[in-house]
Coordinates of C-alpha atoms in Angstrom, one line a residue:
X1 CA 21.1 11.9 -24.7
X2 CA 21.1 14.0 -21.5
X3 CA 17.8 15.6 -22.5
X4 CA 16.2 12.2 -23.1
X5 CA 17.4 11.0 -19.6
X6 CA 16.0 14.2 -18.0
X7 CA 12.6 13.7 -19.7
X8 CA 12.2 10.1 -18.4
X9 CA 14.1 10.6 -15.1
X10 CA 14.1 14.3 -14.0
X11 CA 17.0 15.5 -11.9
X12 CA 16.4 15.4 -8.2
X13 CA 14.9 18.6 -6.8
X14 CA 14.4 19.5 -3.1
X15 CA 10.8 19.2 -2.0
X16 CA 9.7 21.9 0.5
X17 CA 8.6 20.1 3.6
X18 CA 7.8 21.2 7.2
X19 CA 9.3 19.2 9.9
X20 CA 6.8 17.4 12.1
X21 CA 7.2 18.0 15.8
X22 CA 7.0 14.3 16.7
X23 CA 10.0 13.3 14.6
X24 CA 13.3 13.1 16.6
X25 CA 15.4 12.5 13.5
X26 CA 14.1 13.8 10.1
X27 CA 15.0 12.7 6.6
X28 CA 18.5 14.3 6.3
X29 CA 19.4 14.3 10.0
X30 CA 22.4 12.5 11.2
X31 CA 21.6 10.5 14.4
X32 CA 24.5 9.6 16.7
X33 CA 26.3 6.4 15.5
X34 CA 25.0 4.2 18.4
X35 CA 21.5 5.5 17.9
X36 CA 21.7 4.8 14.2
X37 CA 22.9 1.3 14.8
X38 CA 20.1 0.6 17.4
X39 CA 17.4 2.0 15.1
X40 CA 18.7 0.1 12.1
X41 CA 18.9 -3.1 14.1
X42 CA 15.2 -2.8 14.8
X43 CA 14.3 -2.4 11.2
X44 CA 16.7 -5.3 10.3
X45 CA 15.0 -7.7 12.8
X46 CA 11.6 -6.8 11.6
X47 CA 12.6 -7.3 7.9
X48 CA 14.2 -10.7 8.8
X49 CA 10.9 -11.7 10.4
X50 CA 9.1 -11.3 7.1
X51 CA 11.7 -13.4 5.3
X52 CA 9.5 -16.3 6.5
X53 CA 7.6 -15.6 3.3
X54 CA 10.8 -16.7 1.4
X55 CA 10.8 -19.9 3.4
X56 CA 7.2 -20.6 2.4
X57 CA 7.9 -19.8 -1.3
X58 CA 11.0 -22.0 -1.3
X59 CA 9.2 -24.9 0.4
X60 CA 6.3 -24.5 -2.0
X61 CA 8.6 -25.0 -5.0
X62 CA 10.2 -28.1 -3.5
X63 CA 13.4 -26.7 -2.0
X64 CA 14.8 -28.2 1.2
X65 CA 18.0 -28.4 3.2
X66 CA 21.0 -26.4 1.9
X67 CA 19.1 -25.3 -1.3
X68 CA 16.4 -23.7 0.9
X69 CA 19.0 -22.0 3.1
X70 CA 20.7 -20.6 0.0
X71 CA 17.4 -19.4 -1.4
X72 CA 16.6 -17.6 1.8
X73 CA 20.1 -16.1 2.0
X74 CA 19.8 -14.7 -1.6
X75 CA 16.4 -13.2 -0.7
X76 CA 17.8 -11.5 2.4
X77 CA 20.6 -10.1 0.3
X78 CA 18.1 -8.6 -2.1
X79 CA 16.0 -7.2 0.7
X80 CA 19.1 -5.4 2.0
X81 CA 20.2 -4.2 -1.4
X82 CA 16.8 -2.7 -2.2
X83 CA 16.6 -1.1 1.2
X84 CA 20.0 0.4 0.6
X85 CA 18.9 1.6 -2.9
X86 CA 15.8 3.3 -1.4
X87 CA 18.0 5.2 1.1
X88 CA 20.3 6.6 -1.7
X89 CA 19.4 10.0 -3.0
X90 CA 19.6 10.0 -6.8
X91 CA 17.4 10.7 -9.7
X92 CA 16.4 7.0 -9.8
X93 CA 15.9 6.4 -6.1
X94 CA 13.9 7.9 -3.3
X95 CA 16.4 8.9 -0.6
X96 CA 13.9 7.7 2.0
X97 CA 13.8 5.1 4.8
X98 CA 11.7 2.6 2.9
X99 CA 12.6 -1.0 4.0
X100 CA 12.1 -3.9 1.6
X101 CA 10.6 -7.2 2.5
X102 CA 9.8 -10.4 0.5
X103 CA 6.5 -9.8 -1.3
X104 CA 3.6 -11.8 0.2
X105 CA 1.4 -10.7 -2.7
X106 CA 3.6 -12.5 -5.2
X107 CA 4.2 -15.6 -3.1
X108 CA 1.3 -17.7 -4.3
X109 CA 1.9 -16.8 -8.0
X110 CA 5.6 -17.4 -7.7
X111 CA 4.9 -21.0 -6.4
X112 CA 2.3 -21.7 -9.1
X113 CA 4.4 -20.4 -12.0
X114 CA 7.5 -22.3 -10.8
X115 CA 5.6 -25.6 -10.4
X116 CA 3.8 -25.3 -13.8
X117 CA 6.6 -23.8 -16.0
X118 CA 9.8 -24.2 -14.0
X119 CA 12.2 -21.7 -12.4
X120 CA 13.5 -20.4 -15.7
X121 CA 10.0 -19.2 -16.7
X122 CA 9.6 -17.6 -13.3
X123 CA 12.9 -15.8 -13.6
X124 CA 11.9 -14.5 -17.1
X125 CA 8.5 -13.5 -15.9
X126 CA 9.9 -11.5 -13.0
X127 CA 12.5 -9.8 -15.3
X128 CA 10.0 -8.8 -18.0
X129 CA 7.2 -7.8 -15.6
X130 CA 9.4 -5.5 -13.5
X131 CA 11.0 -4.0 -16.6
X132 CA 7.5 -3.0 -17.6
X133 CA 6.8 -1.6 -14.2
X134 CA 10.1 0.3 -14.3
X135 CA 9.5 1.8 -17.8
X136 CA 6.0 2.8 -16.9
X137 CA 6.6 3.7 -13.3
X138 CA 6.1 7.4 -13.9
X139 CA 2.7 6.7 -15.6
X140 CA 1.5 4.5 -12.7
X141 CA -0.4 7.3 -10.9
X142 CA -2.4 7.7 -14.1
X143 CA -3.4 4.1 -14.0
X144 CA -5.2 4.7 -10.7
X145 CA -8.7 4.5 -12.4
X146 CA -7.9 0.9 -13.3
X147 CA -6.7 0.0 -9.8
X148 CA -9.1 1.9 -7.5
X149 CA -9.3 0.9 -3.8
X150 CA -12.1 -1.6 -4.4
X151 CA -9.9 -3.6 -6.8
X152 CA -6.8 -3.4 -4.5
X153 CA -9.1 -4.2 -1.6
X154 CA -10.3 -7.4 -3.3
X155 CA -6.7 -8.4 -4.0
X156 CA -5.7 -7.9 -0.3
X157 CA -8.8 -9.7 0.9
X158 CA -8.2 -12.6 -1.4
X159 CA -4.6 -12.8 -0.3
X160 CA -5.7 -13.1 3.3
X161 CA -8.2 -15.8 2.3
X162 CA -5.6 -17.7 0.4
X163 CA -3.3 -17.8 3.5
X164 CA -5.9 -19.5 5.7
X165 CA -5.3 -23.1 4.4
X166 CA -1.6 -22.9 4.7
X167 CA -1.8 -21.3 8.1
X168 CA -4.4 -23.7 9.5
X169 CA -2.6 -26.8 8.2
X170 CA 0.7 -25.7 9.7
X171 CA -0.9 -24.7 13.0
X172 CA -2.8 -28.0 13.4
X173 CA 0.1 -30.2 12.4
X174 CA -1.4 -31.4 9.2
X175 CA 1.8 -30.7 7.4
X176 CA 3.4 -33.4 9.6
X177 CA 0.9 -36.1 8.6
X178 CA -1.8 -35.6 11.1
X179 CA -3.2 -33.3 13.7
X180 CA -1.2 -32.9 17.0
X181 CA -1.7 -31.0 20.2
X182 CA 1.9 -29.5 20.4
X183 CA 1.8 -27.7 17.1
X184 CA -1.6 -26.3 17.9
X185 CA -0.3 -25.1 21.3
X186 CA 2.7 -23.5 19.7
X187 CA 0.7 -21.8 17.0
X188 CA -1.8 -20.7 19.7
X189 CA 0.9 -19.1 21.8
X190 CA 2.4 -17.4 18.8
X191 CA -1.0 -15.9 17.7
X192 CA -2.0 -15.0 21.3
X193 CA 1.2 -13.2 21.9
X194 CA 0.8 -11.2 18.7
X195 CA -2.8 -10.3 19.5
X196 CA -2.1 -9.3 23.1
X197 CA 0.9 -7.1 22.2
X198 CA -1.0 -5.5 19.3
X199 CA -3.9 -4.6 21.5
X200 CA -2.3 -3.7 24.9
X201 CA 1.4 -3.1 24.0
X202 CA 2.9 0.4 23.8
X203 CA 3.3 2.2 20.5
X204 CA 6.9 1.0 20.0
X205 CA 6.1 -2.5 21.2
X206 CA 3.1 -3.0 18.8
X207 CA 5.2 -2.7 15.7
X208 CA 7.4 -5.6 16.9
X209 CA 4.4 -7.8 17.8
X210 CA 5.1 -10.3 15.0
X211 CA 8.7 -10.7 16.0
X212 CA 7.9 -11.1 19.7
X213 CA 5.1 -13.5 19.0
X214 CA 7.5 -15.6 16.8
X215 CA 10.0 -15.6 19.7
X216 CA 7.3 -16.8 22.1
X217 CA 6.3 -19.6 19.7
X218 CA 9.9 -20.6 19.2
X219 CA 10.4 -20.8 22.9
X220 CA 7.4 -23.1 23.3
X221 CA 8.6 -25.2 20.3
X222 CA 12.1 -25.5 21.9
X223 CA 10.7 -26.5 25.3
X224 CA 8.5 -29.2 23.8
X225 CA 11.2 -30.6 21.5
X226 CA 9.7 -29.6 18.2
X227 CA 12.8 -28.0 16.8
X228 CA 15.1 -30.5 15.1
X229 CA 18.1 -29.4 13.0
X230 CA 18.3 -31.0 9.6
X231 CA 21.9 -32.3 8.8
X232 CA 22.4 -30.0 5.9
X233 CA 21.3 -27.0 8.0
X234 CA 23.4 -28.0 11.0
X235 CA 26.5 -28.3 8.8
X236 CA 26.0 -24.8 7.2
X237 CA 29.3 -22.8 7.1
X238 CA 29.6 -19.7 9.2
X239 CA 30.3 -17.5 6.1
X240 CA 29.3 -17.9 2.5
X241 CA 28.6 -15.4 -0.3
X242 CA 24.9 -15.8 -1.2
X243 CA 25.4 -15.1 -4.9
X244 CA 28.4 -17.4 -5.5
X245 CA 27.9 -20.9 -6.9
X246 CA 24.2 -20.5 -7.6
X247 CA 23.1 -23.2 -10.1
X248 CA 20.5 -21.2 -12.0
X249 CA 18.9 -21.9 -15.4
X250 CA 18.8 -19.2 -18.1
X251 CA 15.6 -17.2 -18.0
X252 CA 12.9 -18.1 -20.5
X253 CA 10.0 -16.0 -21.4
X254 CA 6.6 -17.8 -21.4
X255 CA 3.6 -15.7 -22.1
X256 CA 1.3 -17.5 -19.7
X257 CA 3.9 -17.2 -17.0
X258 CA 4.5 -13.5 -17.6
X259 CA 0.8 -12.5 -17.5
X260 CA 0.0 -13.5 -13.8
X261 CA 3.3 -12.2 -12.6
X262 CA 2.9 -8.8 -14.4
X263 CA -0.7 -8.5 -13.0
X264 CA 0.5 -9.1 -9.4
X265 CA 3.5 -6.9 -9.8
X266 CA 1.4 -4.0 -11.1
X267 CA -0.9 -4.4 -8.0
X268 CA 2.2 -4.6 -5.8
X269 CA 3.5 -1.4 -7.4
X270 CA 0.2 0.4 -6.6
X271 CA 0.7 -0.8 -3.0
X272 CA 4.3 0.5 -3.1
X273 CA 3.1 3.8 -4.4
X274 CA 0.7 4.0 -1.5
X275 CA 3.5 3.2 1.0
X276 CA 5.7 5.9 -0.5
X277 CA 2.9 8.5 -0.2
X278 CA 2.2 7.4 3.4
X279 CA 5.9 8.0 4.2
X280 CA 5.8 11.3 2.4
X281 CA 2.9 12.4 4.5
X282 CA 4.7 11.2 7.7
X283 CA 7.6 13.6 6.9
X284 CA 5.6 16.8 6.3
X285 CA 3.7 18.5 9.0
X286 CA 1.9 20.7 6.4
X287 CA 1.3 18.0 3.8
X288 CA -1.2 19.1 1.2
X289 CA -0.2 17.5 -2.0
X290 CA 1.5 14.2 -2.7
X291 CA 5.1 14.2 -4.0
X292 CA 4.3 12.0 -7.0
X293 CA 7.9 12.4 -8.4
X294 CA 9.3 10.7 -5.2
X295 CA 6.5 8.1 -5.3
X296 CA 7.4 7.3 -8.9
X297 CA 11.1 6.9 -8.0
X298 CA 10.0 4.5 -5.2
X299 CA 8.2 2.3 -7.7
X300 CA 11.2 2.4 -10.0
X301 CA 13.6 1.5 -7.3
X302 CA 11.6 -1.5 -6.2
X303 CA 11.2 -2.6 -9.8
X304 CA 14.9 -2.4 -10.4
X305 CA 15.5 -4.6 -7.3
X306 CA 12.8 -7.1 -8.5
X307 CA 14.5 -7.4 -11.9
X308 CA 17.6 -8.5 -10.0
X309 CA 15.5 -10.9 -8.0
X310 CA 14.4 -12.4 -11.3
X311 CA 18.0 -12.7 -12.4
X312 CA 18.8 -14.5 -9.1
X313 CA 15.6 -16.6 -9.1
X314 CA 14.5 -15.5 -5.7
X315 CA 11.2 -14.1 -4.4
X316 CA 10.5 -10.5 -5.4
X317 CA 10.4 -7.8 -2.8
X318 CA 8.2 -4.8 -1.9
X319 CA 8.2 -2.0 0.6
X320 CA 7.2 -2.8 4.2
X321 CA 4.2 -1.1 5.8
X322 CA 5.3 -2.5 9.2
X323 CA 8.7 -0.7 8.9
X324 CA 6.9 2.6 8.1
X325 CA 5.0 2.0 11.3
X326 CA 8.2 1.4 13.2
X327 CA 9.7 4.7 11.8
X328 CA 6.6 6.5 13.1
X329 CA 6.8 4.8 16.5
X330 CA 10.5 5.6 17.0
X331 CA 10.2 9.1 15.6
X332 CA 13.1 8.5 13.3
X333 CA 12.8 8.7 9.5
X334 CA 16.5 9.6 8.7
X335 CA 17.5 7.9 5.5
X336 CA 20.9 7.0 7.0
X337 CA 19.1 4.5 9.1
X338 CA 18.0 2.8 5.9
X339 CA 21.6 2.8 4.6
X340 CA 22.8 1.0 7.8
X341 CA 19.8 -1.4 7.9
X342 CA 20.4 -2.3 4.2
X343 CA 24.1 -3.0 4.9
X344 CA 23.2 -5.1 8.0
X345 CA 20.9 -7.3 6.0
X346 CA 23.4 -7.8 3.2
X347 CA 26.0 -8.8 5.8
X348 CA 23.6 -11.2 7.5
X349 CA 22.8 -12.7 4.1
X350 CA 26.5 -13.9 4.1
X351 CA 26.0 -15.8 7.3
X352 CA 24.2 -19.0 6.5
X353 CA 23.4 -19.8 10.2
X354 CA 21.1 -16.8 10.2
X355 CA 19.2 -18.1 7.2
X356 CA 19.2 -21.6 8.8
X357 CA 17.5 -20.2 11.9
X358 CA 14.8 -18.7 9.7
X359 CA 14.4 -21.9 7.8
X360 CA 14.2 -24.0 11.0
X361 CA 11.3 -21.9 12.3
X362 CA 8.8 -24.6 13.2
X363 CA 5.8 -25.0 11.0
X364 CA 3.5 -24.3 13.9
X365 CA 5.1 -20.8 14.5
X366 CA 4.8 -20.1 10.7
X367 CA 1.2 -21.2 10.9
X368 CA 0.4 -18.8 13.8
X369 CA 2.0 -15.9 11.9
X370 CA 0.1 -16.8 8.7
X371 CA -3.2 -16.9 10.6
X372 CA -2.5 -13.5 12.0
X373 CA -1.5 -12.1 8.6
X374 CA -4.6 -13.6 7.0
X375 CA -6.9 -12.0 9.6
X376 CA -5.1 -8.7 9.2
X377 CA -5.3 -8.7 5.4
X378 CA -8.9 -9.8 5.3
X379 CA -9.9 -6.8 7.5
X380 CA -7.5 -4.4 5.6
X381 CA -9.0 -5.6 2.3
X382 CA -12.5 -5.0 3.5
X383 CA -11.6 -1.6 4.8
X384 CA -10.0 -0.7 1.4
X385 CA -13.0 -2.0 -0.6
X386 CA -15.5 0.0 1.5
X387 CA -13.4 3.2 1.8
X388 CA -15.2 4.6 -1.2
X389 CA -18.9 5.3 -1.6
X390 CA -20.6 2.2 -3.1
X391 CA -23.2 1.9 -5.8
X392 CA -24.5 -1.2 -7.5
X393 CA -21.5 -1.2 -10.0
X394 CA -18.9 -1.3 -7.2
X395 CA -21.0 -3.7 -5.1
X396 CA -21.0 -6.2 -8.0
X397 CA -17.3 -5.6 -8.7
X398 CA -16.4 -6.4 -5.1
X399 CA -18.9 -9.2 -4.6
X400 CA -18.4 -11.1 -7.8
X401 CA -14.6 -10.9 -7.7
X402 CA -14.5 -12.3 -4.1
X403 CA -17.0 -15.1 -5.2
X404 CA -14.8 -16.0 -8.2
X405 CA -11.6 -16.1 -6.1
X406 CA -13.3 -18.0 -3.3
X407 CA -14.7 -20.6 -5.7
X408 CA -11.2 -21.5 -6.8
X409 CA -10.0 -21.6 -3.1
X410 CA -12.9 -23.8 -1.9
X411 CA -13.2 -26.0 -5.0
X412 CA -9.7 -26.8 -6.3
X413 CA -11.2 -29.4 -8.6
X414 CA -12.6 -26.6 -10.8
X415 CA -9.0 -26.0 -12.0
X416 CA -8.6 -29.6 -13.2
X417 CA -10.7 -28.9 -16.3
X418 CA -8.9 -25.8 -17.2
X419 CA -6.2 -25.8 -19.9
X420 CA -2.7 -26.6 -18.7
X421 CA -1.3 -23.2 -19.9
X422 CA -3.8 -21.3 -17.8
X423 CA -3.1 -23.0 -14.4
X424 CA -0.9 -20.2 -13.0
X425 CA -4.0 -17.9 -13.3
X426 CA -7.0 -20.2 -12.9
X427 CA -5.3 -22.2 -10.2
X428 CA -4.8 -19.2 -8.0
X429 CA -7.8 -17.7 -6.1
X430 CA -5.8 -14.4 -5.8
X431 CA -5.1 -14.2 -9.5
X432 CA -8.7 -15.1 -10.4
X433 CA -10.1 -12.5 -8.0
X434 CA -7.7 -9.8 -9.3
X435 CA -8.4 -10.4 -13.0
X436 CA -12.2 -10.5 -12.3
X437 CA -12.0 -7.2 -10.3
X438 CA -10.0 -5.4 -12.9
X439 CA -12.2 -6.5 -15.8
X440 CA -15.4 -5.7 -14.0
X441 CA -14.1 -2.3 -12.9
X442 CA -13.3 -1.5 -16.6
X443 CA -16.6 -2.9 -18.0
X444 CA -18.9 -1.4 -15.4
X445 CA -17.4 2.1 -15.8
X446 CA -18.9 2.3 -19.3
X447 CA -21.6 4.9 -19.4
X448 CA -20.5 6.8 -16.2
X449 CA -19.9 10.5 -17.0
X450 CA -17.2 12.2 -15.0
X451 CA -18.9 15.6 -15.0
X452 CA -22.4 16.4 -13.7
X453 CA -24.4 19.6 -13.2
X454 CA -27.5 20.7 -11.4
X455 CA -29.4 23.9 -10.5
X456 CA -29.8 24.9 -6.9
X457 CA -32.6 27.2 -5.7
X458 CA -32.9 28.8 -2.4
X459 CA -35.2 26.1 -1.1
X460 CA -33.1 23.4 0.8
X461 CA -30.1 24.2 -1.4
X462 CA -27.6 22.8 1.0
X463 CA -29.4 19.5 1.4
X464 CA -29.9 19.3 -2.4
X465 CA -26.2 19.9 -3.0
X466 CA -25.2 17.3 -0.5
X467 CA -27.6 14.7 -2.0
X468 CA -26.4 15.5 -5.5
X469 CA -22.7 15.0 -4.5
X470 CA -23.4 11.8 -2.6
X471 CA -25.3 10.3 -5.6
X472 CA -22.5 11.1 -8.0
X473 CA -19.8 10.2 -5.5
X474 CA -21.2 6.7 -5.4
X475 CA -21.1 6.5 -9.2
X476 CA -17.5 7.8 -9.3
X477 CA -16.3 5.8 -6.3
X478 CA -15.1 8.9 -4.5
X479 CA -13.9 8.8 -0.9
X480 CA -16.5 9.3 1.7
X481 CA -14.7 12.0 3.7
X482 CA -13.9 14.0 0.5
X483 CA -17.6 13.9 -0.6
X484 CA -18.7 14.9 2.9
X485 CA -16.3 17.9 3.0
X486 CA -17.5 18.9 -0.5
X487 CA -21.1 18.7 0.5
X488 CA -20.6 20.9 3.6
X489 CA -18.4 23.4 1.6
X490 CA -20.9 23.8 -1.3
X491 CA -23.9 24.0 1.1
X492 CA -22.1 26.7 3.2
X493 CA -21.1 28.6 0.0
X494 CA -24.7 28.6 -1.5
X495 CA -26.2 29.7 1.8
X496 CA -23.6 32.5 2.1
X497 CA -24.3 33.7 -1.4
X498 CA -28.0 34.0 -0.8
X499 CA -27.9 35.4 2.7
X500 CA -25.4 38.0 1.7
X501 CA -27.5 38.8 -1.4
X502 CA -24.5 38.2 -3.7
X503 CA -26.5 36.2 -6.2
X504 CA -29.6 36.9 -8.2
X505 CA -31.6 33.8 -9.1
X506 CA -30.5 30.1 -9.0
X507 CA -27.0 28.8 -8.7
X508 CA -25.6 26.3 -11.2
X509 CA -23.4 23.6 -9.6
X510 CA -21.0 21.8 -11.9
X511 CA -19.1 18.8 -10.4
X512 CA -16.2 16.9 -12.0
X513 CA -14.1 14.0 -10.7
X514 CA -10.9 12.1 -11.5
X515 CA -8.8 10.0 -9.2
X516 CA -6.9 13.0 -8.0
X517 CA -9.4 15.8 -7.6
X518 CA -13.1 16.5 -6.9
X519 CA -13.9 19.9 -8.4
X520 CA -17.1 21.9 -7.6
X521 CA -17.9 25.1 -9.6
X522 CA -20.7 27.4 -8.6
X523 CA -21.9 29.7 -11.4
X524 CA -24.4 32.5 -10.8
X525 CA -25.5 36.0 -11.7
X526 CA -24.3 38.5 -9.1
X527 CA -21.1 39.5 -7.3
X528 CA -18.2 37.2 -6.6
X529 CA -17.7 36.1 -3.0
X530 CA -15.0 38.0 -1.2
X531 CA -12.8 35.4 0.4
X532 CA -11.2 38.0 2.7
X533 CA -8.2 37.8 5.0
X534 CA -7.0 34.6 6.7
X535 CA -7.2 36.2 10.1
X536 CA -10.2 35.3 12.3
X537 CA -12.8 38.1 12.4
X538 CA -13.2 40.1 15.6
X539 CA -16.6 38.9 16.7
X540 CA -16.6 41.1 19.9
X541 CA -16.2 44.2 17.8
X542 CA -18.9 43.0 15.4
X543 CA -21.3 42.6 18.3
X544 CA -20.6 46.1 19.4
X545 CA -21.1 47.5 15.9
X546 CA -24.1 47.8 13.7
X547 CA -25.9 45.2 11.6
X548 CA -23.6 45.7 8.6
X549 CA -20.5 45.0 10.8
X550 CA -22.1 41.8 12.0
X551 CA -23.1 40.7 8.5
X552 CA -19.5 41.3 7.3
X553 CA -18.1 39.3 10.1
X554 CA -20.4 36.4 9.4
X555 CA -19.5 36.4 5.8
X556 CA -15.8 36.3 6.8
X557 CA -16.5 33.4 9.1
X558 CA -18.3 31.6 6.2
X559 CA -15.5 32.3 3.8
X560 CA -12.9 31.0 6.3
X561 CA -15.0 27.8 6.8
X562 CA -15.2 27.2 3.1
X563 CA -11.5 27.8 2.8
X564 CA -10.8 25.2 5.5
X565 CA -13.1 22.6 4.0
X566 CA -11.8 22.9 0.5
X567 CA -8.1 22.4 -0.4
X568 CA -8.2 25.3 -2.9
X569 CA -10.8 28.1 -3.3
X570 CA -10.9 30.7 -6.1
X571 CA -13.6 33.4 -6.7
X572 CA -14.0 35.6 -9.8
X573 CA -15.9 36.2 -13.0
X574 CA -16.3 34.1 -16.1
X575 CA -18.3 34.8 -19.2
X576 CA -20.2 37.6 -17.5
X577 CA -21.2 35.4 -14.5
X578 CA -19.7 35.2 -11.0
X579 CA -17.9 31.9 -10.3
X580 CA -16.7 30.2 -7.2
X581 CA -14.3 27.2 -7.7
X582 CA -13.8 24.7 -4.9
X583 CA -11.1 22.0 -5.3
X584 CA -10.8 18.9 -3.1
X585 CA -7.7 16.7 -3.3
X586 CA -8.6 13.1 -3.6

């Protein structure tokens, strides 16, 4: 039994990391108690700000008054619990300062499934989908070919587009029965404050831009009389356990409710994987290779929390990119901050007035925040989609997926002719765009070989190698910067081999690619390239010496340049031919 547990969830091992100079408090450091409280309070406030997504989800499913307050309190409790779980150091959890927030990616699908199939089906879908994510969390990195940046970018872009209608209607007062000047003014102040602070604020101020913008919008709403307490919210008790007295149905498992939730949760897990790797890189000054074991535990931890969210019927959670930015800005990544922040959130969940304040956030303020979020996600999605080299396959994948999702958003009547059971998917522009992108990515990969070879002669060999790599980089969807480095390294290597007269005849270039590595192998008749010592050559001594000394120094410079461009370099002999292997992490 122990062996089976170790095979699925290996024991925790210490990862060798080099402490970055800019971090005041590293992962296992113990900040002073008051400092820990202050830093945890900042993360708590930022996480509470994103609980507005829980308000939108609750309102979208028809909750109001005390039910909505209870729904938000339960979500806050789960946000705190998952944050606390991430900060614990076990074989199942990360031991990192990864703060949870309600998932904006799931918000639209949560509403659609609840409206069409009821809360019990949503609960069952969340439980089953996240059990699948948990069981296959360790395999998630190997699913990267099915969720490349262009697919994730389409999802993020579509999420931003889907927020426009809700944000604009709240900002203009349409949710109150007609357009009004005061809601537009409030939303404008909220959005303007966020934009101004994001552009001209200091590093620590920028990560709190949404919170400060919401406070500015709330101040305008209070001054103009737009905040009115509902009786049920005004009578909320000072203390109440969020999990006691919940009138929840038993979970049911409906296939057509599970499918869209599983799809969105897989994409959210990929995003969580990226957040974990970002945090891993933040904590290692000499970062060279991703800690995939830690990233897998991050996915599993969030999935465990989301299973509990399904049991409690609240909106699922994910890790917060904004809180990673806050950790970077404050120079504090100590996991004890996460322990305290999680505990703070769980305590605040027991104070209904806190949830009532979030619920009473004026629609205009929420509208301003949604418009900012929509703009941010649209640009982030475009950046993700275009981060890889594009060919016609990827262009069609991105373009047709956005068109499909946009058609559903712009023409809701298209959904009316769809079967009732398909409404959670066909009625969501986000789900349609995601399904289209995944299917097109799989179909259009057919016929693309992951290995290519060519022969380089001494005539424009560097240019030919660069063009060859760029052509196949587009077919494979490799990152632009990695392909550029590979082109420079291969070009430098070929020129060095010929100028040093180490090769006789043409050089065969074999290139292979997966989502983790770009490998370039140079095969030729001649002598292997001497990679030489890591110390810089003494050019002054070479200038004073003979031609052989200068030639040796230049070869050493070239070898060092190749070593810096490639992540790993190996020279030797294979099958009677000299070989130079260049590996580039992707």
